[in-house]
């Protein structure tokens, strides 16, 4: 299994609070991704990174920011959480070139 | 743009039945094709992949052949088990889209004993 750890695995918080999710990899892969998964919407890309300090937006980036200060860590921040951000969040990593993405176990986030 | 279409579920089969989950794609370049599986409460696992036309990916008894002439990558298994119950996602990536994954909607498979 790819060395990907997401933390926390579960979180319940209130509307308006900041939330940070962490993705940690031990594979030294260049690319890292954050997705959200919701019933009826499948997987949607939030942000991705193609190197340290290099990030870009995905299709549903509003309300989210990311940071990557080290190769192994990719943080997803909800500055002011809203109930619409209740979801399961997955991190993925990919080596360079035409390689598949490998996924973490997910974080279940509930915003009340 | 690129897209992936897979058959809607749920697909319900009896144990030991033959499985086919259809997946077709549209792409301007020469994509790689993937099947991922998600078991209940878990993350997505790469099941198999194919990188060029006529390649056959296989894993855990599942197979899929990259058919460029029909733009398809159908997932098959000869004899399913209850433990195969999961959601299956077809996806593609290509260099033109910087290897971002384009996802199908997922097909839920239910195997009854």
Short mmCIF file of C-alpha atoms in Angstrom, two decimals:
data_model
loop_
_atom_site.label_atom_id
_atom_site.label_comp_id
_atom_site.label_asym_id
_atom_site.label_seq_id
_atom_site.Cartn_x
_atom_site.Cartn_y
_atom_site.Cartn_z
CA UNK A 1 0.00 0.00 0.00
CA UNK A 2 1.14 3.52 -0.77
CA UNK A 3 2.42 5.35 2.30
CA UNK A 4 -0.29 7.95 2.70
CA UNK A 5 -1.68 9.04 6.04
CA UNK A 6 -4.61 11.41 6.42
CA UNK A 7 -5.39 13.09 9.71
CA UNK A 8 -7.71 13.37 11.41
CA UNK A 9 -9.82 10.46 10.18
CA UNK A 10 -13.00 11.95 11.60
CA UNK A 11 -13.86 15.45 12.68
CA UNK A 12 -17.00 17.22 13.81
CA UNK A 13 -16.94 20.97 14.06
CA UNK A 14 -19.19 23.99 13.96
CA UNK A 15 -19.99 26.42 11.18
CA UNK A 16 -17.55 29.32 11.01
CA UNK A 17 -14.59 27.55 12.59
CA UNK A 18 -11.31 26.98 10.75
CA UNK A 19 -10.39 23.40 9.91
CA UNK A 20 -7.12 21.95 8.63
CA UNK A 21 -6.75 18.48 7.22
CA UNK A 22 -3.35 16.93 6.76
CA UNK A 23 -2.04 14.52 4.18
CA UNK A 24 1.36 12.96 4.81
CA UNK A 25 3.23 10.73 2.35
CA UNK A 26 6.36 8.64 2.68
CA UNK A 27 6.76 7.92 -1.06
CA UNK A 28 8.52 11.17 -2.06
CA UNK A 29 6.00 11.62 -4.89
CA UNK A 30 5.89 14.95 -6.64
CA UNK A 31 2.14 15.34 -7.08
CA UNK A 32 -0.47 15.52 -4.34
CA UNK A 33 -4.22 16.04 -4.63
CA UNK A 34 -7.21 16.83 -2.46
CA UNK A 35 -10.64 15.55 -3.45
CA UNK A 36 -14.05 15.59 -1.87
CA UNK A 37 -16.57 12.81 -2.32
CA UNK A 38 -20.29 13.42 -2.01
CA UNK A 39 -23.28 11.27 -2.90
CA UNK A 40 -24.41 12.02 -6.43
CA UNK A 41 -21.24 13.94 -7.28
CA UNK A 42 -18.54 11.32 -7.25
CA UNK A 43 -15.01 12.57 -6.72
CA UNK A 44 -14.28 16.23 -7.30
CA UNK A 45 -10.84 17.80 -7.31
CA UNK A 46 -10.35 20.67 -4.86
CA UNK A 47 -6.67 21.58 -5.21
CA UNK A 48 -3.50 19.89 -6.25
CA UNK A 49 0.24 20.39 -5.90
CA UNK A 50 3.02 19.71 -8.37
CA UNK A 51 5.87 20.46 -6.02
CA UNK A 52 6.87 22.26 -2.85
CA UNK A 53 5.08 25.61 -2.77
CA UNK A 54 3.52 24.87 -6.19
CA UNK A 55 -0.25 24.48 -6.05
CA UNK A 56 -3.22 25.02 -8.32
CA UNK A 57 -7.00 25.02 -8.14
CA UNK A 58 -9.31 22.21 -9.07
CA UNK A 59 -12.95 22.33 -10.03
CA UNK A 60 -14.35 23.05 -6.53
CA UNK A 61 -11.71 25.23 -4.89
CA UNK A 62 -13.94 27.99 -3.49
CA UNK A 63 -13.75 28.10 0.30
CA UNK A 64 -10.57 26.01 0.45
CA UNK A 65 -6.88 26.81 0.55
CA UNK A 66 -3.85 24.55 0.53
CA UNK A 67 -0.19 24.65 1.42
CA UNK A 68 2.77 22.46 0.73
CA UNK A 69 5.94 23.51 2.54
CA UNK A 70 7.54 20.05 2.42
CA UNK A 71 7.38 17.28 -0.16
CA UNK A 72 5.70 14.94 2.29
CA UNK A 73 2.91 17.17 3.61
CA UNK A 74 -0.09 18.73 1.87
CA UNK A 75 -2.52 20.66 4.03
CA UNK A 76 -6.11 21.54 3.18
CA UNK A 77 -7.66 24.43 5.10
CA UNK A 78 -11.26 25.51 5.37
CA UNK A 79 -10.89 29.07 6.61
CA UNK A 80 -14.48 29.33 7.82
CA UNK A 81 -16.28 26.03 7.54
CA UNK A 82 -19.81 25.87 6.18
CA UNK A 83 -22.34 23.03 6.29
CA UNK A 84 -21.94 22.55 2.52
CA UNK A 85 -18.37 21.44 3.18
CA UNK A 86 -19.55 18.40 5.09
CA UNK A 87 -18.03 15.60 3.07
CA UNK A 88 -15.45 12.85 2.90
CA UNK A 89 -12.06 14.23 1.87
CA UNK A 90 -9.45 12.13 0.13
CA UNK A 91 -5.82 12.85 -0.48
CA UNK A 92 -3.98 11.23 -3.39
CA UNK A 93 -0.38 11.12 -4.54
CA UNK A 94 1.23 10.47 -7.88
CA UNK A 95 4.76 9.98 -9.06
CA UNK A 96 6.00 11.88 -12.11
CA UNK A 97 5.03 10.87 -15.62
CA UNK A 98 2.13 8.66 -16.56
CA UNK A 99 1.64 7.00 -13.19
CA UNK A 100 -1.66 6.32 -11.41
CA UNK A 101 -2.83 8.17 -8.35
CA UNK A 102 -2.88 6.39 -5.00
CA UNK A 103 -5.33 7.36 -2.32
CA UNK A 104 -5.39 7.77 1.42
CA UNK A 105 -8.14 6.35 3.63
CA UNK A 106 -10.08 9.60 3.81
CA UNK A 107 -11.25 12.09 6.41
CA UNK A 108 -14.93 12.26 7.27
CA UNK A 109 -15.73 15.89 8.11
CA UNK A 110 -19.06 16.97 9.56
CA UNK A 111 -19.86 20.66 9.97
CA UNK A 112 -22.85 21.39 12.14
CA UNK B 1 -12.97 17.90 -23.11
CA UNK B 2 -12.20 14.40 -21.96
CA UNK B 3 -14.97 12.43 -20.30
CA UNK B 4 -15.78 8.98 -18.93
CA UNK B 5 -19.17 7.29 -18.96
CA UNK B 6 -19.88 4.15 -17.01
CA UNK B 7 -23.03 2.16 -16.51
CA UNK B 8 -25.31 3.24 -13.74
CA UNK B 9 -25.86 1.05 -10.77
CA UNK B 10 -26.53 -0.56 -8.60
CA UNK B 11 -25.67 -3.79 -10.33
CA UNK B 12 -26.94 -6.77 -8.36
CA UNK B 13 -25.63 -10.26 -9.07
CA UNK B 14 -25.59 -13.63 -7.41
CA UNK B 15 -22.34 -15.14 -6.22
CA UNK B 16 -20.36 -16.88 -8.99
CA UNK B 17 -22.11 -14.88 -11.72
CA UNK B 18 -20.20 -13.24 -14.59
CA UNK B 19 -19.63 -9.53 -14.20
CA UNK B 20 -19.37 -6.79 -16.79
CA UNK B 21 -19.31 -3.11 -15.93
CA UNK B 22 -19.25 -0.95 -19.04
CA UNK B 23 -16.98 2.06 -19.38
CA UNK B 24 -16.56 4.26 -22.45
CA UNK B 25 -14.48 7.38 -22.84
CA UNK B 26 -13.87 10.38 -25.03
CA UNK B 27 -10.40 11.87 -25.22
CA UNK B 28 -8.49 14.02 -27.65
CA UNK B 29 -5.10 12.49 -26.87
CA UNK B 30 -3.91 9.00 -25.98
CA UNK B 31 -5.14 8.42 -22.47
CA UNK B 32 -4.24 5.86 -19.87
CA UNK B 33 -7.25 4.06 -18.42
CA UNK B 34 -7.87 2.90 -14.88
CA UNK B 35 -10.32 1.03 -12.72
CA UNK B 36 -10.46 1.92 -9.04
CA UNK B 37 -12.47 0.10 -6.38
CA UNK B 38 -13.88 1.52 -3.17
CA UNK B 39 -15.02 -0.91 -0.49
CA UNK B 40 -17.54 0.37 2.08
CA UNK B 41 -16.00 2.91 4.44
CA UNK B 42 -12.61 2.81 2.74
CA UNK B 43 -10.54 4.84 0.30
CA UNK B 44 -10.08 4.14 -3.37
CA UNK B 45 -7.70 1.43 -4.47
CA UNK B 46 -6.21 1.07 -7.91
CA UNK B 47 -7.60 -2.17 -9.31
CA UNK B 48 -5.99 -2.24 -12.74
CA UNK B 49 -4.70 -0.02 -15.50
CA UNK B 50 -3.85 0.03 -19.20
CA UNK B 51 -1.68 2.58 -20.93
CA UNK B 52 -2.13 1.87 -24.63
CA UNK B 53 -4.49 0.31 -27.10
CA UNK B 54 -5.02 -3.47 -26.76
CA UNK B 55 -3.36 -3.56 -23.35
CA UNK B 56 -5.14 -5.81 -20.89
CA UNK B 57 -5.04 -4.90 -17.22
CA UNK B 58 -5.73 -7.64 -14.70
CA UNK B 59 -5.81 -8.02 -10.93
CA UNK B 60 -7.70 -10.17 -8.38
CA UNK B 61 -9.55 -11.98 -11.18
CA UNK B 62 -10.73 -8.74 -12.79
CA UNK B 63 -9.76 -7.84 -16.35
CA UNK B 64 -10.23 -4.91 -18.68
CA UNK B 65 -8.96 -4.41 -22.23
CA UNK B 66 -8.18 -1.00 -23.72
CA UNK B 67 -10.24 -0.89 -26.93
CA UNK B 68 -9.35 2.18 -28.94
CA UNK B 69 -11.69 1.34 -31.82
CA UNK B 70 -14.71 1.33 -29.50
CA UNK B 71 -13.23 3.78 -26.94
CA UNK B 72 -14.07 1.32 -24.18
CA UNK B 73 -12.50 -0.22 -21.10
CA UNK B 74 -15.10 -2.62 -19.75
CA UNK B 75 -14.42 -4.36 -16.45
CA UNK B 76 -15.06 -8.13 -16.32
CA UNK B 77 -14.78 -10.95 -13.83
CA UNK B 78 -15.68 -14.53 -14.47
CA UNK B 79 -17.07 -15.46 -11.05
CA UNK B 80 -17.86 -12.79 -8.49
CA UNK B 81 -17.83 -13.22 -4.73
CA UNK B 82 -19.70 -11.45 -1.96
CA UNK B 83 -16.42 -9.76 -1.06
CA UNK B 84 -16.41 -8.01 -4.46
CA UNK B 85 -19.33 -5.84 -3.34
CA UNK B 86 -18.04 -2.29 -3.70
CA UNK B 87 -18.20 0.81 -5.87
CA UNK B 88 -16.12 0.65 -9.05
CA UNK B 89 -14.82 3.78 -10.78
CA UNK B 90 -13.48 4.04 -14.30
CA UNK B 91 -11.05 6.90 -14.95
CA UNK B 92 -8.65 8.24 -17.53
CA UNK B 93 -5.66 10.53 -17.60
CA UNK B 94 -3.55 11.94 -20.37
CA UNK B 95 -0.65 14.30 -20.92
CA UNK B 96 -2.88 16.97 -22.47
CA UNK B 97 -4.67 17.40 -19.13
CA UNK B 98 -1.44 17.13 -17.12
CA UNK B 99 -2.43 13.63 -16.01
CA UNK B 100 -5.40 14.83 -13.98
CA UNK B 101 -7.85 11.99 -13.47
CA UNK B 102 -11.18 12.26 -15.27
CA UNK B 103 -13.69 10.12 -13.39
CA UNK B 104 -16.76 8.15 -14.23
CA UNK B 105 -19.66 8.42 -11.81
CA UNK B 106 -19.02 5.03 -10.23
CA UNK B 107 -21.01 1.81 -10.32
CA UNK B 108 -22.16 0.16 -7.13
CA UNK B 109 -21.91 -3.62 -7.26
CA UNK B 110 -23.92 -5.78 -4.88
CA UNK B 111 -23.23 -9.50 -4.76
CA UNK B 112 -25.80 -11.70 -3.04
CA UNK B 113 -24.88 -15.08 -1.59
#
